PDB file of C-alpha atoms in Angstrom:
ATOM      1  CA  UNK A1100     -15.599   4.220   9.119  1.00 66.00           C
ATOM      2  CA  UNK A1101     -14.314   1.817   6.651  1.00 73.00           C
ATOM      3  CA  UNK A1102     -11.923  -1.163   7.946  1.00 86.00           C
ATOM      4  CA  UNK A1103     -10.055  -3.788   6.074  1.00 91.00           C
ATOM      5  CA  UNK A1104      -9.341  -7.076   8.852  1.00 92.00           C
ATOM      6  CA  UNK A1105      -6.649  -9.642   8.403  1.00 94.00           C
ATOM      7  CA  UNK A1106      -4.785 -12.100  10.565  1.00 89.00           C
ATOM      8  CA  UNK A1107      -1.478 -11.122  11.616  1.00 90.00           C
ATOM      9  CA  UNK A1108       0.029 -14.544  10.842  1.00 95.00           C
ATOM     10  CA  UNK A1109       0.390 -17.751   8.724  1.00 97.00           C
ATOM     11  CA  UNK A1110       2.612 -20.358   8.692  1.00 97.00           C
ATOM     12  CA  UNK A1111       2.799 -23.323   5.542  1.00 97.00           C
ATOM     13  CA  UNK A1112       5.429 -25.610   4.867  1.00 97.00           C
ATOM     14  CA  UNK A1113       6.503 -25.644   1.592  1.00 97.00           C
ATOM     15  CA  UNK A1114       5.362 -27.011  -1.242  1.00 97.00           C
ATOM     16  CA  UNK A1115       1.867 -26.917   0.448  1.00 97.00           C
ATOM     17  CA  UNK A1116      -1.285 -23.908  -0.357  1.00 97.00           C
ATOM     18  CA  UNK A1117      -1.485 -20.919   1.646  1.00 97.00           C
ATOM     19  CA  UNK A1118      -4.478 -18.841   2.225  1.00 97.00           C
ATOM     20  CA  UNK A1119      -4.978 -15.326   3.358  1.00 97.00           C
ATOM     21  CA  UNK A1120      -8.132 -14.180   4.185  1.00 97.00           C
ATOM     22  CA  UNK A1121      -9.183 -10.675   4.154  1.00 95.00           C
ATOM     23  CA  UNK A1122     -12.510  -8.738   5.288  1.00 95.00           C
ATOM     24  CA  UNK A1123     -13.198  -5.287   4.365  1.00 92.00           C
ATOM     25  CA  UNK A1124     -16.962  -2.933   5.629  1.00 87.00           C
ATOM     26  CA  UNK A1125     -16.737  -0.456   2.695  1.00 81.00           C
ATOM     27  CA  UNK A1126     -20.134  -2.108   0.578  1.00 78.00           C
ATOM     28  CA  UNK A1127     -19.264   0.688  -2.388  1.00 81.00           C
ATOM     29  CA  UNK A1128     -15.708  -1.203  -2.997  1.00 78.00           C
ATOM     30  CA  UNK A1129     -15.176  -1.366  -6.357  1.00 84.00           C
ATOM     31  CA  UNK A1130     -11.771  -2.911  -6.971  1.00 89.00           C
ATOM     32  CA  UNK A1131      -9.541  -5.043  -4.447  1.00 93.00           C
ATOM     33  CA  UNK A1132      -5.886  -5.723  -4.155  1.00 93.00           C
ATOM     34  CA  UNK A1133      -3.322  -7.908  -2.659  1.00 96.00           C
ATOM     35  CA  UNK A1134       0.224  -6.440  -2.334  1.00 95.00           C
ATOM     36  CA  UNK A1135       3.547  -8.193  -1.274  1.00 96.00           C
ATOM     37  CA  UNK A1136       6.129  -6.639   0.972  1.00 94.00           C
ATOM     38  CA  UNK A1137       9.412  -7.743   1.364  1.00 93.00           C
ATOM     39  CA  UNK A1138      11.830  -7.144   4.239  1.00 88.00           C
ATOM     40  CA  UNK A1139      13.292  -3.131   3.765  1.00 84.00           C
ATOM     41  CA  UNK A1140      11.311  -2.841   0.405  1.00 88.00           C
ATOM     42  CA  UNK A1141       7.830  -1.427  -0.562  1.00 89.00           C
ATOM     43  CA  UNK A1142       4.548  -2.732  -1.354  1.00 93.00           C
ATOM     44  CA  UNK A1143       4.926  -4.738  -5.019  1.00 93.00           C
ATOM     45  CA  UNK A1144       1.017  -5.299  -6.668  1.00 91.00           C
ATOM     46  CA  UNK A1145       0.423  -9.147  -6.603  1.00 94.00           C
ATOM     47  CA  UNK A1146      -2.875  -9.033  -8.363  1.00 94.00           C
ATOM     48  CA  UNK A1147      -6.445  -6.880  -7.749  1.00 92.00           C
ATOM     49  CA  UNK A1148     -10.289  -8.033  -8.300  1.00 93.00           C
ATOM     50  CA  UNK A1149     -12.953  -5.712  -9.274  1.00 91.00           C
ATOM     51  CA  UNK A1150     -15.919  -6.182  -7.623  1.00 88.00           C
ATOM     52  CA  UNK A1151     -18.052  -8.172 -10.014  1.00 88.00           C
ATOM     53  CA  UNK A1152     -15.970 -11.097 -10.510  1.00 90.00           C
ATOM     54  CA  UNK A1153     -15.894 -13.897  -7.796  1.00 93.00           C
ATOM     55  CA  UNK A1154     -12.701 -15.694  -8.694  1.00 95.00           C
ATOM     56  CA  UNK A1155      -8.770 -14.553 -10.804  1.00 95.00           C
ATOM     57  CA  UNK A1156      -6.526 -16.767 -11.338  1.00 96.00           C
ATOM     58  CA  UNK A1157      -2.734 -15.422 -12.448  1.00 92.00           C
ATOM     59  CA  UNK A1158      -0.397 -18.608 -12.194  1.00 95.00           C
ATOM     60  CA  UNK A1159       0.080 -19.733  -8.601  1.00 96.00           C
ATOM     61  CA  UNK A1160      -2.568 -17.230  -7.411  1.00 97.00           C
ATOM     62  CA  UNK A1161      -6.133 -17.470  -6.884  1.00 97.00           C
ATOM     63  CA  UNK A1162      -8.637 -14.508  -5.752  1.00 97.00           C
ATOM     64  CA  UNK A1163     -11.734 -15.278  -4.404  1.00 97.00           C
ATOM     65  CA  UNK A1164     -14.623 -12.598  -3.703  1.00 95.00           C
ATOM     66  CA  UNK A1165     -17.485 -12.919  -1.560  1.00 94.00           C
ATOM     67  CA  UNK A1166     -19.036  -9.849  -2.295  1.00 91.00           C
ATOM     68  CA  UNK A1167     -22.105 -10.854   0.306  1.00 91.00           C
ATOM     69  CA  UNK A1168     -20.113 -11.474   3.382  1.00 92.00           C
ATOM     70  CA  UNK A1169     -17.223  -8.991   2.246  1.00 92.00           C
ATOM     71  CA  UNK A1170     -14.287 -11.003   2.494  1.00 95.00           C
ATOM     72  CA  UNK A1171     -11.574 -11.310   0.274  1.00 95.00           C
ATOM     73  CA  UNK A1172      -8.759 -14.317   0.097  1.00 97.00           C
ATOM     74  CA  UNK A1173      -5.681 -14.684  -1.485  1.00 98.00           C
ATOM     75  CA  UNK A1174      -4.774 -18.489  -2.362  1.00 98.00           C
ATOM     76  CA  UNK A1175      -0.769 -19.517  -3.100  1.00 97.00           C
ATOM     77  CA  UNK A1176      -0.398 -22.781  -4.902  1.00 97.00           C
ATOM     78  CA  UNK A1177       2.979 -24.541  -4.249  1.00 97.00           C
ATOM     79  CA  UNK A1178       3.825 -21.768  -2.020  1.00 97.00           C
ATOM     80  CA  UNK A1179       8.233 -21.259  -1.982  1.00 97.00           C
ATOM     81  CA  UNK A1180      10.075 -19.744   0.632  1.00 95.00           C
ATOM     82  CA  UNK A1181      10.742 -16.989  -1.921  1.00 95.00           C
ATOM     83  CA  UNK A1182       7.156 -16.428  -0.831  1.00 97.00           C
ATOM     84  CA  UNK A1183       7.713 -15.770   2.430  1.00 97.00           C
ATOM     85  CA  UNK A1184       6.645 -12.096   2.865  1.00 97.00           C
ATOM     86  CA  UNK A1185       3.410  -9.517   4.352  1.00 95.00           C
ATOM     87  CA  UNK A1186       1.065  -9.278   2.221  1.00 97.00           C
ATOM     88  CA  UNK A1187      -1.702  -6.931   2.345  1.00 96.00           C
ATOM     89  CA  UNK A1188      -5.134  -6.437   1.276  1.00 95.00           C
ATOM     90  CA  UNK A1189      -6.349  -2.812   0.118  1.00 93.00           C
ATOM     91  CA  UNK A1190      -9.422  -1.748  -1.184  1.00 91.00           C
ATOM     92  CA  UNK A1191     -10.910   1.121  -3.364  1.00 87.00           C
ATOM     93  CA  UNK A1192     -14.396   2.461  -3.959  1.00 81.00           C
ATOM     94  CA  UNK A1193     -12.639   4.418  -7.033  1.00 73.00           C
ATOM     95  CA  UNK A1194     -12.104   7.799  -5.657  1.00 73.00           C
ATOM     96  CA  UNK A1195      -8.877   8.869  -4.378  1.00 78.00           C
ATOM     97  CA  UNK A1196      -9.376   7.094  -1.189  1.00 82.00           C
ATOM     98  CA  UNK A1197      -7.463   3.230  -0.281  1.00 88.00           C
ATOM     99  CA  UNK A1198      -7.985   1.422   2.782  1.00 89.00           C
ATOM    100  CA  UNK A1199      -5.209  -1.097   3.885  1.00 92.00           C
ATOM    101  CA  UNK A1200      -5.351  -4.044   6.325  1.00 93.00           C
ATOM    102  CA  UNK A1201      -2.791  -4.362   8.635  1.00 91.00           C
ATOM    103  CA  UNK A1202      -0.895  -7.082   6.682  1.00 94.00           C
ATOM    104  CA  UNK A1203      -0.547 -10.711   7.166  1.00 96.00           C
ATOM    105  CA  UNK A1204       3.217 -11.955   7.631  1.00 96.00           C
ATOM    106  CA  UNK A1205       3.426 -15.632   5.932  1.00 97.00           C
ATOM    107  CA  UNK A1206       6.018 -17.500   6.815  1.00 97.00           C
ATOM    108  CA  UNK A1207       6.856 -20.821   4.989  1.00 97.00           C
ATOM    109  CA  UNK A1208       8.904 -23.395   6.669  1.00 95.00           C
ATOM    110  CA  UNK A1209      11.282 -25.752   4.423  1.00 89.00           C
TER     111      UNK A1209
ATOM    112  CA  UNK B 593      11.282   3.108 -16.546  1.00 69.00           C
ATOM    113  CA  UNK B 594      12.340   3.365 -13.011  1.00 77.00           C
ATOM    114  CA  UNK B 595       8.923   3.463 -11.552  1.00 91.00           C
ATOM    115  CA  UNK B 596       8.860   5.624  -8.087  1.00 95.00           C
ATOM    116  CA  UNK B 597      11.833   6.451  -6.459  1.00 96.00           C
ATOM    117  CA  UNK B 598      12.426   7.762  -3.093  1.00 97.00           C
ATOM    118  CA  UNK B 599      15.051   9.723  -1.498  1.00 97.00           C
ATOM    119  CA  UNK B 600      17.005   9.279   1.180  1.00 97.00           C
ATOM    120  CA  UNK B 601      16.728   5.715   2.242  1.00 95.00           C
ATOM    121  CA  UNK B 602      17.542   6.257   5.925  1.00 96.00           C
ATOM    122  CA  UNK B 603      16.958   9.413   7.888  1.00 97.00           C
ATOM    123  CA  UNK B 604      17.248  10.424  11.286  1.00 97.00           C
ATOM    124  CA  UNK B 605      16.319  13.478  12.520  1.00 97.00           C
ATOM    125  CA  UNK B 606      16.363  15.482  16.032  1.00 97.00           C
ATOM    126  CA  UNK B 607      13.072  16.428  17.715  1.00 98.00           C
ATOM    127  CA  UNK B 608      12.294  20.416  15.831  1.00 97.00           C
ATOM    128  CA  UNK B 609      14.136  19.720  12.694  1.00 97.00           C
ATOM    129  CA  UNK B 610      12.841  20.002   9.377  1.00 96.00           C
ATOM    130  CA  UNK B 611      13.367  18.021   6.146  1.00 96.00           C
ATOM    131  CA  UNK B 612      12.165  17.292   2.606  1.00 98.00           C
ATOM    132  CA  UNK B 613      11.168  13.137   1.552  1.00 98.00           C
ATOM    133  CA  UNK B 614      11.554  13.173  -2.147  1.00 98.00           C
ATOM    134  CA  UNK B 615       9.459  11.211  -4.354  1.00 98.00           C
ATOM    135  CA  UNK B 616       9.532  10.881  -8.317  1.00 97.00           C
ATOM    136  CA  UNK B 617       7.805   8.766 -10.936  1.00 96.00           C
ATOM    137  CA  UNK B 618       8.615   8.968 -14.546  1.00 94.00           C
ATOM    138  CA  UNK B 619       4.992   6.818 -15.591  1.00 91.00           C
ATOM    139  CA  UNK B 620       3.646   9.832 -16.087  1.00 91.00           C
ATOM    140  CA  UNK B 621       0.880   8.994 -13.887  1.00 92.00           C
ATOM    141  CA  UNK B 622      -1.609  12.267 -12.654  1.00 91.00           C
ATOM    142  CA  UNK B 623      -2.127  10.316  -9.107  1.00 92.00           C
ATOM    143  CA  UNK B 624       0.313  10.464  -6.307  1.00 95.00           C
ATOM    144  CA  UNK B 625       0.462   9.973  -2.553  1.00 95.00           C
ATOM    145  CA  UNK B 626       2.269   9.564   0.564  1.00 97.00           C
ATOM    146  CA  UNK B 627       1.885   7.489   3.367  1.00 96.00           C
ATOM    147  CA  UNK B 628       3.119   6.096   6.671  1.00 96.00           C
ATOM    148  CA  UNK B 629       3.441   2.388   7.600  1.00 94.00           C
ATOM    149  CA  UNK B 630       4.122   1.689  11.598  1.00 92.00           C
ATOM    150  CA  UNK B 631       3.198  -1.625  13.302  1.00 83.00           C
ATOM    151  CA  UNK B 632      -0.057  -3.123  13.426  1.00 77.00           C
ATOM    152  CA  UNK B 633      -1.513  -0.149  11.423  1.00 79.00           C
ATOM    153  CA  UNK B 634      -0.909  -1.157   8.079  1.00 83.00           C
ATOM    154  CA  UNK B 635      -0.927   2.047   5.729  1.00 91.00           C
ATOM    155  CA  UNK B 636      -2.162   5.238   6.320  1.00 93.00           C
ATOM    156  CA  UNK B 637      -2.295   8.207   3.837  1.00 93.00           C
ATOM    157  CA  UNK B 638      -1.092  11.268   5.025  1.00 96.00           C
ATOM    158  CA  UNK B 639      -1.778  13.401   1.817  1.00 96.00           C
ATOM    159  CA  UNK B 640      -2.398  12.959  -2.140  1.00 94.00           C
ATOM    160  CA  UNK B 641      -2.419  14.941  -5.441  1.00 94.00           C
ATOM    161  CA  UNK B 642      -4.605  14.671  -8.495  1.00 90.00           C
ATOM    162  CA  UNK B 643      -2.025  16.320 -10.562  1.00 91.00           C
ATOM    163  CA  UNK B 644       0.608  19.416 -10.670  1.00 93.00           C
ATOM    164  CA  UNK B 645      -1.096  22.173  -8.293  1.00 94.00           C
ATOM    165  CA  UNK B 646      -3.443  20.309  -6.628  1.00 94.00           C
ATOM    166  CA  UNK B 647      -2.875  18.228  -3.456  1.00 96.00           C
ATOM    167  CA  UNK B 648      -5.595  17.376  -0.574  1.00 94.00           C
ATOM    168  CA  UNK B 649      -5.292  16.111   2.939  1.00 94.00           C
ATOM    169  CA  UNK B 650      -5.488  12.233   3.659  1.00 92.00           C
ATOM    170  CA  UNK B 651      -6.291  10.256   6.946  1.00 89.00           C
ATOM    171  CA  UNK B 652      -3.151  11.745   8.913  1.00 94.00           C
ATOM    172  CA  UNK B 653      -1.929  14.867   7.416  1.00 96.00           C
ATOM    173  CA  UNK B 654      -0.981  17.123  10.315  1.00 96.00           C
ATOM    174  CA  UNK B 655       2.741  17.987  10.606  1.00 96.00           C
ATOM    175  CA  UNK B 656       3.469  17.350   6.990  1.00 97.00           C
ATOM    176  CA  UNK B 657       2.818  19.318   3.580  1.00 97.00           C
ATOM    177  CA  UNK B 658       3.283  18.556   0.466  1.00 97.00           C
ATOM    178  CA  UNK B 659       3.504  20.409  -3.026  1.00 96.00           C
ATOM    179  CA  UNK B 660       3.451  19.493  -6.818  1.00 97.00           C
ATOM    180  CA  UNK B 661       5.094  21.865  -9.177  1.00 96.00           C
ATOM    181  CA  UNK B 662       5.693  18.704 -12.199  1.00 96.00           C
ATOM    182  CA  UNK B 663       3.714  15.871 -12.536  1.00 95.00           C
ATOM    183  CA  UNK B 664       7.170  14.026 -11.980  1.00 96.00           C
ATOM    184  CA  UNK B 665       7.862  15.115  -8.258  1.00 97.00           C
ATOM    185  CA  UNK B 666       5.672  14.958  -5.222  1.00 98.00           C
ATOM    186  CA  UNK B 667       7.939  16.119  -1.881  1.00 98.00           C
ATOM    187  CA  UNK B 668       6.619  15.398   1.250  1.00 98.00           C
ATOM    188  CA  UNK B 669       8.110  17.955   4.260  1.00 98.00           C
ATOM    189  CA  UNK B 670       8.034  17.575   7.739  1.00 96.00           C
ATOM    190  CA  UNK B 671       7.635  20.894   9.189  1.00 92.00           C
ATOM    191  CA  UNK B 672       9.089  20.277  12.722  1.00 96.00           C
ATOM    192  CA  UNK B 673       9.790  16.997  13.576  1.00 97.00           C
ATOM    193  CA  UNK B 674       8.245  15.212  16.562  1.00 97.00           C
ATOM    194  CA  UNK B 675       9.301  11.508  17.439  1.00 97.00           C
ATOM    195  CA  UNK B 676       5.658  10.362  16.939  1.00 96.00           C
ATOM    196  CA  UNK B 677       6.834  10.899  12.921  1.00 97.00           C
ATOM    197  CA  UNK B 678       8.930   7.638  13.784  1.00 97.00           C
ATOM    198  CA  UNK B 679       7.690   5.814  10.969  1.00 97.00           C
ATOM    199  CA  UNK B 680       8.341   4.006   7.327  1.00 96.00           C
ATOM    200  CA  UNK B 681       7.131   6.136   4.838  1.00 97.00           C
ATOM    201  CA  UNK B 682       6.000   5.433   1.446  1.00 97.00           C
ATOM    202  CA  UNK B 683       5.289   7.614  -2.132  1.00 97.00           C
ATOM    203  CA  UNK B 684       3.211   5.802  -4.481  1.00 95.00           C
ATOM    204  CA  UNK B 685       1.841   6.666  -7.893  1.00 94.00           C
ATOM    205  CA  UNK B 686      -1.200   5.806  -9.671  1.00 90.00           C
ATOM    206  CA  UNK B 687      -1.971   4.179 -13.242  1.00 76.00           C
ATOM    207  CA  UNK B 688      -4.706   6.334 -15.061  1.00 68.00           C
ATOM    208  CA  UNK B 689      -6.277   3.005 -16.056  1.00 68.00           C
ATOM    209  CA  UNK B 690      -9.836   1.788 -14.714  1.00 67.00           C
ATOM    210  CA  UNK B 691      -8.371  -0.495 -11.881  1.00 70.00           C
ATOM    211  CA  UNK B 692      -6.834   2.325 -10.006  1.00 76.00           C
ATOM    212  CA  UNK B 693      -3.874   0.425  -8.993  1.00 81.00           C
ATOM    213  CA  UNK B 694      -0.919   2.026  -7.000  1.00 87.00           C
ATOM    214  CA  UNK B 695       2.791   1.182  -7.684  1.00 90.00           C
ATOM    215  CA  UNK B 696       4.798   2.034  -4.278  1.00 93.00           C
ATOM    216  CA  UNK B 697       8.136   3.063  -4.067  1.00 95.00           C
ATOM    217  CA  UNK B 698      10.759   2.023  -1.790  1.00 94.00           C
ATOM    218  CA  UNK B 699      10.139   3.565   1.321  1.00 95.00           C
ATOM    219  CA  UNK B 700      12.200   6.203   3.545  1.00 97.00           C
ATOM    220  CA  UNK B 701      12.824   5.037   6.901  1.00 96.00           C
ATOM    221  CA  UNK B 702      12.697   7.995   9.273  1.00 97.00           C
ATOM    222  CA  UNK B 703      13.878   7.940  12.754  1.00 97.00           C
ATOM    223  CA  UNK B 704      13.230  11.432  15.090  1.00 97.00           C
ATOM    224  CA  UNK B 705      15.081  11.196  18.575  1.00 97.00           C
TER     225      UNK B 705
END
């Protein structure tokens, strides 16, 4: 069946980039997501791709799609401790259907 | 807007016993779901609606049903307990737009003993 992959953890210190890499078997994805989670709170949308574009930038964050070797990466310029979080990657093939990876907790060190 | 809401925060319940998670949403969105979060597993959905009346079965339904009487309110009950329903559980709703995002609500953390 479908999977999404990621590390379990990352550690930056501050002020430096963080990367989070995601990889995801689903070939029919059609739009992918990063999400944020906070300690005791829920999953808060960072930013999505859909599958034709290689690269979004919002701000501090870059996406970057390789659509041939399926992974996905989520890039934090200047990363904060505010950042410190999970973050996940979830995936769609546009039917009622989401896959989630397990989450990557980032911790960044002052 | 408040954007999905979930009641109670905090819930313990006793092995057999039954209870209702709410969930509400007031984006009018058609698309909701539930799901559970435990450790290492990420998210898995347990069951999702289209709109009022019609729900369908996601990656871990059993134990649990759900109904959808409003497009507003998507309760998720656990039917009799079992302490393998130790979990975080999360109602989301989704925006009718092309990139089928999903806006998550809080979460109900639910403890069975």
């Amino acid at each position: 069946g479908e999977d999404v992959e990621q590390s379990l953890f990352l550690s930056v210190r501050e002020g430096d980039s963080s990367v989070i890499n995601c990889t995801y078997t689903d070939s029919s994805s059609t739009y992918l997501y990063w999400y944020k989670q906070e300690p005791g709170a829920g999953l808060q949308l960072l930013t999505y791709i859909f599958s034709n574009m290689d690269m979004k930038q919002d701000q501090r964050l870059t996406v970057l799609l390789n659509k041939k070797d399926k992974h996905l990466s989520l890039r934090i310029a200047d990363t904060q401790t505010g950042d410190s979080a999970i973050y996940f990657c979830a995936e769609t093939s546009g039917t009622y259907k989401y896959i989630f990876g397990t989450g990557t907790r980032l911790k960044v060190l002052a | 807007n408040a954007g999905v809401t979930q009641t109670p925060k905090f819930q313990v319940l006793k092995t057999g016993q039954s209870m209702t998670l709410q969930c509400a949403q007031d984006m009018n969105h058609e698309y909701m779901s539930w799901y559970r979060q435990d450790p290492g597993m990420g998210l898995r959905l347990i069951h999702y609606s289209v709109g009022a009346g019609i729900t369908d079965q996601g990656e871990v339904p059993n134990g649990y049903n759900v109904s959808r009487s409003t497009t507003e309110d998507f309760p998720l009950r656990l039917l009799s307990a079992a302490p393998s329903q130790t979990s975080v559980y999360f109602c989301a709703s989704r925006t009718g737009q092309i990139s089928y995002e999903q806006y998550f609500g809080p979460g109900t953390r639910l403890t069975v003993t």
